[in-house]
Short mmCIF file of C-alpha atoms in Angstrom, two decimals:
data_model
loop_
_atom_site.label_atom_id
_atom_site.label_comp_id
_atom_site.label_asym_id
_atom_site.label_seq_id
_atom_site.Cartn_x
_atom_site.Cartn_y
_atom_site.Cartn_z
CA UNK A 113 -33.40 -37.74 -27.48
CA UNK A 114 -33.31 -37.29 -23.70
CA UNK A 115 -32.81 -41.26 -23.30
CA UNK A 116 -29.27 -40.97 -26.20
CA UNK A 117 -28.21 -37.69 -23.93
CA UNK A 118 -28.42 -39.22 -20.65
CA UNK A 119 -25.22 -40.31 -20.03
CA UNK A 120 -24.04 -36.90 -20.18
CA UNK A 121 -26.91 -34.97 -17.91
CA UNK A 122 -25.95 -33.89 -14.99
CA UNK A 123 -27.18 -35.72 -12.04
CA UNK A 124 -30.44 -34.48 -10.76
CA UNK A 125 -31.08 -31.90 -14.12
CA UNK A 126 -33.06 -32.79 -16.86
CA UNK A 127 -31.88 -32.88 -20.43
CA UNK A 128 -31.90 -29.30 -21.89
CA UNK A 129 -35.13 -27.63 -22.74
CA UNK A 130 -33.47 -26.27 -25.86
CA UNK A 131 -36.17 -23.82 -26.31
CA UNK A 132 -35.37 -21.95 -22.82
CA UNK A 133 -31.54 -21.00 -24.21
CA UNK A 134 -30.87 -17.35 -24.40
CA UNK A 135 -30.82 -15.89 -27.84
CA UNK A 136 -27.49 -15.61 -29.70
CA UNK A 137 -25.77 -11.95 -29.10
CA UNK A 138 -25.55 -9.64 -31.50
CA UNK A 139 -22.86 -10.23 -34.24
CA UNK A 140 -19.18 -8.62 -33.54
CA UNK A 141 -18.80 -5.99 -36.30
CA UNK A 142 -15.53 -6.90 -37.14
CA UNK A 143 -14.26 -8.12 -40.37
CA UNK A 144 -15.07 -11.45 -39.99
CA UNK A 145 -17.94 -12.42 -42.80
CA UNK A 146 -21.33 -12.43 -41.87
CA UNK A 147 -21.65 -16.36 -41.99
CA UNK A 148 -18.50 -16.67 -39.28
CA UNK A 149 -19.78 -13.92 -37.05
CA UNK A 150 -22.71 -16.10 -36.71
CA UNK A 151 -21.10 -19.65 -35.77
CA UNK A 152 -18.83 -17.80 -33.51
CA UNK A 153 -22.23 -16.19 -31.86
CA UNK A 154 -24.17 -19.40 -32.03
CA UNK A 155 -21.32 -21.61 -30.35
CA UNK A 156 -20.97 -19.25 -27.86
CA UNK A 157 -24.54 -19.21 -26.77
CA UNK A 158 -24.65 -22.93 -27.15
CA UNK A 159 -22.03 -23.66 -25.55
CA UNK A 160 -22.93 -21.33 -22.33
CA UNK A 161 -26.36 -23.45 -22.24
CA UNK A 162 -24.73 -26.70 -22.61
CA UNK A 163 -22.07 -26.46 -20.13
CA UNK A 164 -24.90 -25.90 -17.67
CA UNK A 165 -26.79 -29.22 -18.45
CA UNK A 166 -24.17 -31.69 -19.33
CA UNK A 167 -21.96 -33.94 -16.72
CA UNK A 168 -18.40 -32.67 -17.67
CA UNK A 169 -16.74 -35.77 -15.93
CA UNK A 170 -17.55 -37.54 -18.44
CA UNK A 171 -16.34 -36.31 -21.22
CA UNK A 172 -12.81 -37.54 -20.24
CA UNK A 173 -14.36 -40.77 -20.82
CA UNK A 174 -15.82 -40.66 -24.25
CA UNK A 175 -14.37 -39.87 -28.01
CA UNK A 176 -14.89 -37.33 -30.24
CA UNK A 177 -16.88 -38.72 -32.46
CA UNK A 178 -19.14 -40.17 -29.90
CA UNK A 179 -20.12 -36.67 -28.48
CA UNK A 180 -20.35 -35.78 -32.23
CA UNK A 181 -23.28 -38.04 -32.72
CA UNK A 182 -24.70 -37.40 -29.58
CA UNK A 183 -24.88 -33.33 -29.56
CA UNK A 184 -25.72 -32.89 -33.64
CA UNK A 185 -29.57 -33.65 -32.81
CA UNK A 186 -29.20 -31.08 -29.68
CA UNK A 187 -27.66 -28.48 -31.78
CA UNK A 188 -29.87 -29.14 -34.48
CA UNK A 189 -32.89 -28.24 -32.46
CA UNK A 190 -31.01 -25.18 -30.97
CA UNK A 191 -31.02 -24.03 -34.34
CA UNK A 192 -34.25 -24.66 -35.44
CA UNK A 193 -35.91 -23.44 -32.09
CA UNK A 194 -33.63 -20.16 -32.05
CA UNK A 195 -34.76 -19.82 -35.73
CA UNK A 196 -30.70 -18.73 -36.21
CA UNK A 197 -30.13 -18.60 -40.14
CA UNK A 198 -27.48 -21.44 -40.94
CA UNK A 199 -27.15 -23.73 -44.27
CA UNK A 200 -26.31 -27.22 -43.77
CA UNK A 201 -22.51 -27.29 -43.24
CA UNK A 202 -22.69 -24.13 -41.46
CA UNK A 203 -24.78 -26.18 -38.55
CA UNK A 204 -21.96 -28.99 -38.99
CA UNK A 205 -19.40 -26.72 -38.51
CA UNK A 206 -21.24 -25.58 -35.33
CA UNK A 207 -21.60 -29.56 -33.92
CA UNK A 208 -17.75 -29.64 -34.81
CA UNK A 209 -16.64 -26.67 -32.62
CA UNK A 210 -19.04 -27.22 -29.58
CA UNK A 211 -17.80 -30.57 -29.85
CA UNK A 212 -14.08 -29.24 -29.55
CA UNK A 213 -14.57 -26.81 -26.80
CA UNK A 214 -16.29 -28.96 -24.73
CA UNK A 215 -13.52 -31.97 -24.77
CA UNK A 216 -10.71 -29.23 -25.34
CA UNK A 217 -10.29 -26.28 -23.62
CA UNK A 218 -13.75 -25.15 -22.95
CA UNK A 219 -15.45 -22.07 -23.99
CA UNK A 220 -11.62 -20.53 -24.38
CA UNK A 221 -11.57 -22.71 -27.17
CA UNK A 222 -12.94 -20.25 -29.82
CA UNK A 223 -10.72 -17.41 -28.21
CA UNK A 224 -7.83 -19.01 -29.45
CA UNK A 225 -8.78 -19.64 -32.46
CA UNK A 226 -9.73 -16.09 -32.89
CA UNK A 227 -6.56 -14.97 -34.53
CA UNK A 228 -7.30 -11.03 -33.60
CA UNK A 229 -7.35 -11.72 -29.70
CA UNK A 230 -3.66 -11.49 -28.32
CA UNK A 231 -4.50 -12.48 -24.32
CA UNK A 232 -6.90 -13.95 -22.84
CA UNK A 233 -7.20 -13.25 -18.89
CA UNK A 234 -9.78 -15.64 -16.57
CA UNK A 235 -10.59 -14.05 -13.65
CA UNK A 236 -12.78 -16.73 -11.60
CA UNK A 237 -15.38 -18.78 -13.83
CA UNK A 238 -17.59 -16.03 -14.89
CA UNK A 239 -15.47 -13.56 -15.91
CA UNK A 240 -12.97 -13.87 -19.18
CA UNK A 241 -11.69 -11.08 -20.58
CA UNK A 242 -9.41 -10.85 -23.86
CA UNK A 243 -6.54 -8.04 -25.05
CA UNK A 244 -7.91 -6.88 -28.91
CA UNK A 245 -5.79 -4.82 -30.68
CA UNK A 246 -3.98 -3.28 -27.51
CA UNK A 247 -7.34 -2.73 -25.33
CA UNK A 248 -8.84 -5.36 -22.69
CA UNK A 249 -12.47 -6.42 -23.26
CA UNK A 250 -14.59 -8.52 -21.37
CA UNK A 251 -16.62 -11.68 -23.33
CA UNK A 252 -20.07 -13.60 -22.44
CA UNK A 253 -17.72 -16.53 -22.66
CA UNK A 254 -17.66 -17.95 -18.89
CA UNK A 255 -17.24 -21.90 -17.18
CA UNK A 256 -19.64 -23.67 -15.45
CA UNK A 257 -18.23 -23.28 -11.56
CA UNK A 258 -15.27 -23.06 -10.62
CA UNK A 259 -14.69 -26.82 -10.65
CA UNK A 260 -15.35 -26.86 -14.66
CA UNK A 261 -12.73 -24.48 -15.15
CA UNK A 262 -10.07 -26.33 -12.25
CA UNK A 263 -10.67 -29.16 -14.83
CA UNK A 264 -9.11 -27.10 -17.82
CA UNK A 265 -6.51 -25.66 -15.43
CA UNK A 266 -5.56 -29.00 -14.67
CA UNK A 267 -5.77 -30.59 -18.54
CA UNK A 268 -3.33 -27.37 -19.31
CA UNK A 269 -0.64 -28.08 -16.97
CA UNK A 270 -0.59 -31.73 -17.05
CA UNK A 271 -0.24 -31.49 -20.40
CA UNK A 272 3.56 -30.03 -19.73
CA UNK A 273 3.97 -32.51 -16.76
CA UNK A 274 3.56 -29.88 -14.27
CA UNK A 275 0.22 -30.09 -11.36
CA UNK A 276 -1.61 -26.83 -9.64
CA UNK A 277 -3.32 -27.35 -5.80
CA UNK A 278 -3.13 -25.77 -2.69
CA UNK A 279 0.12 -27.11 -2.00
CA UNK A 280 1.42 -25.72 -5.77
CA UNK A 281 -0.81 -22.76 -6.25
CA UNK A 282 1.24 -21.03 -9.04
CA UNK A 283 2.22 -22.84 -12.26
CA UNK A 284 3.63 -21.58 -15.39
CA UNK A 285 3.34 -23.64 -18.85
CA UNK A 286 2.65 -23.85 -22.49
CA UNK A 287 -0.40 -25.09 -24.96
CA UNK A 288 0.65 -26.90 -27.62
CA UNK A 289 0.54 -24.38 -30.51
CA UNK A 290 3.48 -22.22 -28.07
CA UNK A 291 0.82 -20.15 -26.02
CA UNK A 292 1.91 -19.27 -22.66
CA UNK A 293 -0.15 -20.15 -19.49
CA UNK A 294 0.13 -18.71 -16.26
CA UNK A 295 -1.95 -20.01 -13.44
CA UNK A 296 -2.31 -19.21 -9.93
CA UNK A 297 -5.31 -20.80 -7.29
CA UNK A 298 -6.75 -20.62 -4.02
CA UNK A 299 -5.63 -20.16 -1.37
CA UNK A 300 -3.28 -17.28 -2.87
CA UNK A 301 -6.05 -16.62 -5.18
CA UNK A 302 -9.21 -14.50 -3.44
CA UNK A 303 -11.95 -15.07 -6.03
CA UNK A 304 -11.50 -18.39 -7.63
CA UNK A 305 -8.33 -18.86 -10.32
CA UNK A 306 -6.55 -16.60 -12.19
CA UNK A 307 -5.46 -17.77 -15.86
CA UNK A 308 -3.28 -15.54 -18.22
CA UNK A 309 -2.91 -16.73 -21.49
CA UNK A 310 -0.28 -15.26 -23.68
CA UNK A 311 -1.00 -16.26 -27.22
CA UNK A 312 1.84 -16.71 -29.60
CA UNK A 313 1.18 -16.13 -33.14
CA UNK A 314 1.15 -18.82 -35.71
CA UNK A 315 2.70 -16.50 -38.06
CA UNK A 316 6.47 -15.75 -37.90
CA UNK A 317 6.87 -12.21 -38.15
CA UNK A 318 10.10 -10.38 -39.60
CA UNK A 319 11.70 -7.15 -39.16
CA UNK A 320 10.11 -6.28 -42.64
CA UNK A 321 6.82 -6.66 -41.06
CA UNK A 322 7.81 -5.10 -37.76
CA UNK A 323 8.21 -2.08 -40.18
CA UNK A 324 4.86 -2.17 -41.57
CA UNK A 325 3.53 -2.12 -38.12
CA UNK A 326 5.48 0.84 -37.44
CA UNK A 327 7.16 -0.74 -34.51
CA UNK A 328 10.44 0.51 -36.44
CA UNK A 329 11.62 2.45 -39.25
CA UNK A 330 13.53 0.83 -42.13
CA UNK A 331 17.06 1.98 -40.93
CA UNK A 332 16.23 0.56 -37.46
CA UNK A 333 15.55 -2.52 -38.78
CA UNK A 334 18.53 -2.81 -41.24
CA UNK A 335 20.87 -2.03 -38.79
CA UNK A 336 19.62 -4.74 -36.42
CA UNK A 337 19.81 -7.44 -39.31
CA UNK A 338 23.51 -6.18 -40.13
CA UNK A 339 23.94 -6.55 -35.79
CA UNK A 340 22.62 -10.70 -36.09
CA UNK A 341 24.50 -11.39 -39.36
CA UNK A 342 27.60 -9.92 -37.45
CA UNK A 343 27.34 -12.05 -34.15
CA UNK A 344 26.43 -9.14 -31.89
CA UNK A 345 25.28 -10.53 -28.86
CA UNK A 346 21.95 -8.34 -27.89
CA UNK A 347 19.69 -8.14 -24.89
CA UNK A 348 16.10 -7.26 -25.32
CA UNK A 349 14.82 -4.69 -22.68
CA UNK A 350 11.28 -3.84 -22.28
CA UNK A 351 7.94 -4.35 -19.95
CA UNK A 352 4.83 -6.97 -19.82
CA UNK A 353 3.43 -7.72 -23.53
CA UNK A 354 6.20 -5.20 -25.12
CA UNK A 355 6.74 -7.47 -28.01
CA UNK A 356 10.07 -8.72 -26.66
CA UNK A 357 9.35 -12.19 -27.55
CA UNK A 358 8.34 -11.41 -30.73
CA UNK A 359 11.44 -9.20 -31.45
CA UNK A 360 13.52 -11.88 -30.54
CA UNK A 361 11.70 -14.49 -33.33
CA UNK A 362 12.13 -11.65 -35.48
CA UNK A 363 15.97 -10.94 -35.17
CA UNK A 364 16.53 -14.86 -35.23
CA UNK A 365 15.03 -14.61 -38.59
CA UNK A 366 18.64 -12.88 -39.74
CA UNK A 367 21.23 -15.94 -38.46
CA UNK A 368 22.51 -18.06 -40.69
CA UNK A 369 20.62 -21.41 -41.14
CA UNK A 370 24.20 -23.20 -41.20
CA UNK A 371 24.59 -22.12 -37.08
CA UNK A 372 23.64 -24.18 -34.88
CA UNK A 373 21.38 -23.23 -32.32
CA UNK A 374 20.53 -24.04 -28.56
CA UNK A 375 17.40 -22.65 -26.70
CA UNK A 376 16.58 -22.72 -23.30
CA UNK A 377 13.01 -21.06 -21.78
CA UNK A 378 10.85 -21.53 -18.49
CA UNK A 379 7.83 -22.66 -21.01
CA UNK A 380 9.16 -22.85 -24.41
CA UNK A 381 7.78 -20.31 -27.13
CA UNK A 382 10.36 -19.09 -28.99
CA UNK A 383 9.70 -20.22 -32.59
CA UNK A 384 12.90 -19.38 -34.03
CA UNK A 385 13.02 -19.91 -38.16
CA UNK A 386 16.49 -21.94 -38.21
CA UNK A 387 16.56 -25.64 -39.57
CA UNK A 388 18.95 -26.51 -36.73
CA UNK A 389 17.58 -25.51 -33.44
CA UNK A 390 17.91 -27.82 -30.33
CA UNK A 391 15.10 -27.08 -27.39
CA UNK A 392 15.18 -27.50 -23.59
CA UNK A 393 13.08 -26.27 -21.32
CA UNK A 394 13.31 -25.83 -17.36
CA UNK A 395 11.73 -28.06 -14.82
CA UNK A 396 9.93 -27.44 -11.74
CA UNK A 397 10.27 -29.16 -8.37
CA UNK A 398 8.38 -32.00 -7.84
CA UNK A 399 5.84 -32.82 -5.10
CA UNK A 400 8.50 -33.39 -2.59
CA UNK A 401 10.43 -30.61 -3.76
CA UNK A 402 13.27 -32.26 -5.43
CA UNK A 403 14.17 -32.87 -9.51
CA UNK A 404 14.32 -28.84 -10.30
CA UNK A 405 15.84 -27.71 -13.03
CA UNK A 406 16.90 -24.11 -13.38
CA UNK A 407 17.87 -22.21 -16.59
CA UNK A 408 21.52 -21.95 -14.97
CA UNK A 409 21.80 -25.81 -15.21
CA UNK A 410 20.77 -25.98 -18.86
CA UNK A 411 22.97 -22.87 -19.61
CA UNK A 412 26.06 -24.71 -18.41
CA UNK A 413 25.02 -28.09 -20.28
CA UNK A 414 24.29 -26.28 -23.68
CA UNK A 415 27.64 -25.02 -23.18
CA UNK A 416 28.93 -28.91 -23.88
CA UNK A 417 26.66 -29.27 -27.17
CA UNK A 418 28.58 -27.29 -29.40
CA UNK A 419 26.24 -24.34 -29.98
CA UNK A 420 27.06 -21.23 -32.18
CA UNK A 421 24.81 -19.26 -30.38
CA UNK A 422 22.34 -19.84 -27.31
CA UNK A 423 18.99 -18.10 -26.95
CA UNK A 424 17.27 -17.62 -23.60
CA UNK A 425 14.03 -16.85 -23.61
CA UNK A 426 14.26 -14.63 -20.78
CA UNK A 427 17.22 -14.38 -17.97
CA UNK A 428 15.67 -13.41 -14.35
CA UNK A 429 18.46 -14.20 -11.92
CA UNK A 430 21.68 -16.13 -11.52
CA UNK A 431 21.46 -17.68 -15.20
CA UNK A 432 22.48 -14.28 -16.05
CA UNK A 433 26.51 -14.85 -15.12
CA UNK A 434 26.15 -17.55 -16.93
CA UNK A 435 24.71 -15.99 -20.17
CA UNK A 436 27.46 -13.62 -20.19
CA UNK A 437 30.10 -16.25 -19.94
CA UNK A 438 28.63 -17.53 -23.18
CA UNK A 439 28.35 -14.51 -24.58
CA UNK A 440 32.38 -13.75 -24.11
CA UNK A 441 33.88 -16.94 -24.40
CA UNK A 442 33.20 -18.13 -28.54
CA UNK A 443 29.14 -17.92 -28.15
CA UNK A 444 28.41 -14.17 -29.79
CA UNK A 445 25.57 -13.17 -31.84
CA UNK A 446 23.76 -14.97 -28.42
CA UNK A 447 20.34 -13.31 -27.55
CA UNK A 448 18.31 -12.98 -24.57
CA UNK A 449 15.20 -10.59 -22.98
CA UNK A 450 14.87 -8.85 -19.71
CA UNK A 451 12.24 -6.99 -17.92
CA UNK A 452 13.16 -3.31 -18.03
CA UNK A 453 12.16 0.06 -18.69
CA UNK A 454 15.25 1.53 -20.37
CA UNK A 455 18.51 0.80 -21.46
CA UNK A 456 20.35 1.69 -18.62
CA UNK A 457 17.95 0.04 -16.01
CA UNK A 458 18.48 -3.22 -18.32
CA UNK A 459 22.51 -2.73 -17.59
CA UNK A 460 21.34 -2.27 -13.71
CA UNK A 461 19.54 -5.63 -13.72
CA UNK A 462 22.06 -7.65 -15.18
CA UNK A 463 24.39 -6.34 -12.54
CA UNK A 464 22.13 -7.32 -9.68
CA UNK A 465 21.22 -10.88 -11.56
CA UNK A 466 25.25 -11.44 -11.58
CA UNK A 467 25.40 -10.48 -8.24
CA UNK A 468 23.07 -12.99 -7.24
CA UNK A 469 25.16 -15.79 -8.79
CA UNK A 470 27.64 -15.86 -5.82
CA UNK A 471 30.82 -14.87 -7.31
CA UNK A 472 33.49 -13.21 -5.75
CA UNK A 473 33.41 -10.42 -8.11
CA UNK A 474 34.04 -6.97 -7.08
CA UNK A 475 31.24 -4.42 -9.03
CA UNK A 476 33.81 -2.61 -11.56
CA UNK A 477 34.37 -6.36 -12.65
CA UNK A 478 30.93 -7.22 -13.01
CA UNK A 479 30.45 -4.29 -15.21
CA UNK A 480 33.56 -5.24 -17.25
CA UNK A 481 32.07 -8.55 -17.97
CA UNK A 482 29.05 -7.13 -19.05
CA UNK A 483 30.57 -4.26 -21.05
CA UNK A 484 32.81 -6.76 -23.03
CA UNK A 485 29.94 -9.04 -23.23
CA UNK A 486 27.05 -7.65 -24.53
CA UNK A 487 26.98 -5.50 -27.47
CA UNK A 488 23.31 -3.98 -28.21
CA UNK A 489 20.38 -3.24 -25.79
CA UNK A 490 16.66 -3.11 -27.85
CA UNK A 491 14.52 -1.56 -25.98
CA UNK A 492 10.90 -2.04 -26.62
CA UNK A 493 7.64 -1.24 -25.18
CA UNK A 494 4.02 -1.12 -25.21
CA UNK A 495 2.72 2.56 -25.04
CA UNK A 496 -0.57 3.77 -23.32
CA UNK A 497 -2.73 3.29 -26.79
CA UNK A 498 -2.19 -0.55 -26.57
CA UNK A 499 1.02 0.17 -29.64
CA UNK A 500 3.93 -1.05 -29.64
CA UNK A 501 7.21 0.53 -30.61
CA UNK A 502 11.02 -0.06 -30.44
CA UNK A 503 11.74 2.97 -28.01
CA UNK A 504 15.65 3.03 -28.21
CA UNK A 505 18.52 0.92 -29.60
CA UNK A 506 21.69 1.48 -27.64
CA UNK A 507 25.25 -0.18 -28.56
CA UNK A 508 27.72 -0.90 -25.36
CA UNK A 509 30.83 0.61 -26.16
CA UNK A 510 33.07 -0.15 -23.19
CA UNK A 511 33.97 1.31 -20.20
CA UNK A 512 34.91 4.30 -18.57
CA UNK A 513 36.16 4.06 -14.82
CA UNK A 514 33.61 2.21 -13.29
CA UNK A 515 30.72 3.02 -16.09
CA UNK A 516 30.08 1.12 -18.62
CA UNK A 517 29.51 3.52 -21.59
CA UNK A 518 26.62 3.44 -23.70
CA UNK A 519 25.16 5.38 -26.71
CA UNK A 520 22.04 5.45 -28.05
CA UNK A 521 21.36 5.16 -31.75
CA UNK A 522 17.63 5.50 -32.74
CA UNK A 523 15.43 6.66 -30.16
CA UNK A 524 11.18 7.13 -30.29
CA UNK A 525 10.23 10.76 -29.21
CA UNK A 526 6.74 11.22 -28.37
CA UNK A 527 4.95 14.04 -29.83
CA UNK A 528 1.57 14.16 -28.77
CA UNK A 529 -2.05 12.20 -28.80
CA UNK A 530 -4.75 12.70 -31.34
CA UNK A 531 -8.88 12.57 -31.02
CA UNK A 532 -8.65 9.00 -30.59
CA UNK A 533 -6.52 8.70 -27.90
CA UNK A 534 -3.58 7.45 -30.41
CA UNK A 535 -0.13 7.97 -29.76
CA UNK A 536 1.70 9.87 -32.55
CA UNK A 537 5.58 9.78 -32.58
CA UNK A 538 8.95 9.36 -34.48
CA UNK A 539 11.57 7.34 -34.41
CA UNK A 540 14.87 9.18 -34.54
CA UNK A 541 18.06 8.62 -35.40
CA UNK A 542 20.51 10.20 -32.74
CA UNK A 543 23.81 11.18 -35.27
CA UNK A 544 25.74 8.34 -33.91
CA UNK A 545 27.52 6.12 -36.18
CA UNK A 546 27.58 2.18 -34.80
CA UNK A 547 31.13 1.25 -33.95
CA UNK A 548 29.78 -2.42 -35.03
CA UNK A 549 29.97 -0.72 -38.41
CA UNK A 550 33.46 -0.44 -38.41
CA UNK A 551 34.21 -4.26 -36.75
CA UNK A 552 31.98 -5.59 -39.76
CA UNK A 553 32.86 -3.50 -42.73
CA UNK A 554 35.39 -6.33 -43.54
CA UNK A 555 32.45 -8.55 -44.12
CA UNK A 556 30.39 -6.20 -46.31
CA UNK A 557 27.92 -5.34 -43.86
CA UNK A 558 27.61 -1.52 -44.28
CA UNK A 559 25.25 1.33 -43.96
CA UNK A 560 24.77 4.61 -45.57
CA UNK A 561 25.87 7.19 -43.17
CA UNK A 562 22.63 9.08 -44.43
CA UNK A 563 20.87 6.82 -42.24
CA UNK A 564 22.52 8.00 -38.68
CA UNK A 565 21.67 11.61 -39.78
CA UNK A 566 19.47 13.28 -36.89
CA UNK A 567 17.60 15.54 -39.22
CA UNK A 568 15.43 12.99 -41.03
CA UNK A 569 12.22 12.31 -38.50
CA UNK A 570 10.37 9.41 -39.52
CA UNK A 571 6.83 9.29 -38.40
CA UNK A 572 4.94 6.91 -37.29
#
């Protein structure tokens, strides 16, 4: 067995002594069956001890099935020598996954297949930790070195044509089920890289289910579907891992599938549930600095492809004049996210993202444009106990002098925090009927006014 595996031992290290591996950990009590709990412990222990014996250059230069045949003997003996209880196609099951984390994406692999981890965060080689259910926890998953996991940096981003070194230490891009990758390396990096990997769910989830999670109440989310179907053009406020992404997926659930649709994102995501959706994606600079492409750029050519309404993924500077435009000139129901805390501070950074665009526009203008421009804020966020909740949801109503006048609809109002360390709140309705209301009643989208009353809590 040594002679078949020694194309893939490591120079100077003898094939693996199978019977030295550490013991399997103890089985996650989660509600994963018995039988998965165990491959997912098993690969994880075999994969630590195999990643330490095995040449990884070299399994660039070999197939799948190839390592296949080679490691099923290895992995066989890890089982029988660890005397770990699997049947038959259990222990295939086990050759197939080591098999794809070791020419995929490492021992990350089974994190993202683990459908209850939301991020995954690689601090250096030796220490991964993942987000679970709102809370950060660390995992015996680690690389090799620091060169073993530079090799899975690298497969990431040249899978997006984009390239991480000292000369490009930051990169941001995409896997190819939509997750988003952040990277950033020595020399800005103290300790070895630093991954974050935002997984996005396989599963398209709707306002209905938003609801069930108790990110809204029922009202909330009717009057938000009434808002799409009536070409409201809405900004999404809210923080790091708020849910603004998914919000946006969400509302695009609600546009008719007869619109056509244009989206433009740094690393695209979005997964928006439309028939007719056209993509495009920014580019970075190249090694010699030239062929960028900014958001701005793609704004102003989706502009000449006849959309009904653009999405961007998320507007951070000068695109954001540009937004607007198509917002107010025969583009509304258009969507976009921000990075904000409230409402108001959402209105604050569009003004200063105009600003940056260069336009001789005087501020009382720039709030006009945005007041006649934008017609709903959502803001959302992620509370201390990991949850997330739609906090307020705010129409724009015009101006008055210089302000651009706002009122809020629903709002969350924190109550207090049980044993657990659980948030327990409401979402509120503030009295306020939607002016929208009145610009779609025409088209038969309607509320009950029972819903806008401020005396009916509803807990969550």
């Amino acid at each position: 067995m040594a002679g078949r595996f020694s194309r893939f031992a490591e120079p100077g290290v003898d094939a693996p002594a199978l019977a030295e591996a550490p013991a399997p950990r103890a089985a996650p009590k989660r509600e994963a069956s018995t039988a998965q709990s165990r491959l997912i412990d098993a690969r994880v222990a075999l994969h630590r001890h195999l990643v330490d014996k095995i040449n990884l250059s070299v399994l660039d230069q070999i197939e799948h099935t190839d390592l296949i045949a080679e490691i099923t003997p290895l992995v066989q003996d890890y089982v029988r020598q660890n005397a770990i209880a699997l049947s038959g196609p259990e222990i295939e099951q086990l050759v197939r996954d080591t098999a794809d984390e070791m020419m995929g994406l490492g021992p990350i692999e089974p994190l993202l297949k683990d459908r209850t981890v939301s991020d995954i965060l690689i601090n250096g080689p030796n220490r991964i930790f993942v987000e679970r259910g709102g809370r950060l926890e660390e995992t015996p998953n680690r690389f090799r070195d620091e060169a073993h996991l530079m090799r899975i940096i690298q497969r990431i981003v040249s899978a997006v044509g984009r390239r991480v070194d000292e000369s490009v230490p930051m990169a941001d891009a995409r896997l190819a089920d939509g997750s988003r990758v952040n990277v950033a390396v020595r020399p800005i990096t103290i300790d070895g890289p630093l991954v974050s990997i935002r997984k996005f769910s396989v599963d398209k989830i709707s306002l209905d289910e938003l609801v069930e999670f108790k990110s809204m109440t029922p009202q909330m989310a009717e009057l938000l579907a009434i808002a799409v179907r009536g070409k409201t053009s809405i900004v999404i406020s809210g923080g790091t891992g708020s849910g603004k992404t998914t919000m946006l997926n969400a509302l695009s659930s609600k546009i008719d599938h007869a619109e056509r649709l244009i989206t433009i994102e740094d690393a695209a995501e979005l997964q928006l549930q439309q028939p007719h959706v056209a993509r495009m994606e920014t580019r970075p600079p190249n090694i010699e600095g030239s062929g960028e492409i900014r958001q701005r750029e793609l704004l102003k050519n989706a502009l000449r492809m006849r959309p009904d309404r653009i999405i961007v993924g998320e507007v951070r500077g000068e695109e954001a004049f540009d937004m607007l435009q198509a917002m107010n000139t025969g583009h509304e129901g258009s969507m976009t996210t921000i990075h904000a805390n409230t409402p108001r501070d959402a209105l604050s950074r569009l003004e200063l993202m105009i600003g940056m665009a260069g336009m001789p526009m005087t501020q009382e203008s720039i709030r006009g444009q945005i007041a006649s421009s934008v017609g709903m804020i959502i803001q959302a966020n992620r509370l201390h106990d990991g949850s997330r909740r739609v906090t307020s949801i705010a129409e724009i109503v015009g101006m008055e002098g210089s302000v651009v006048q706002m009122q809020e609809i629903f709002r969350y109002e924190v109550s207090h925090t049980d044993e657990s360390g659980r948030i327990i709140g409401q979402h509120r309705p503030t009295g306020v009927r939607p002016r929208l209301l009145e610009r779609l009643s025409g088209y038969s989208l309607t509320m009950s006014a029972e819903a806008f009353e401020p005396n009916l809590p509803r807990p969550t």
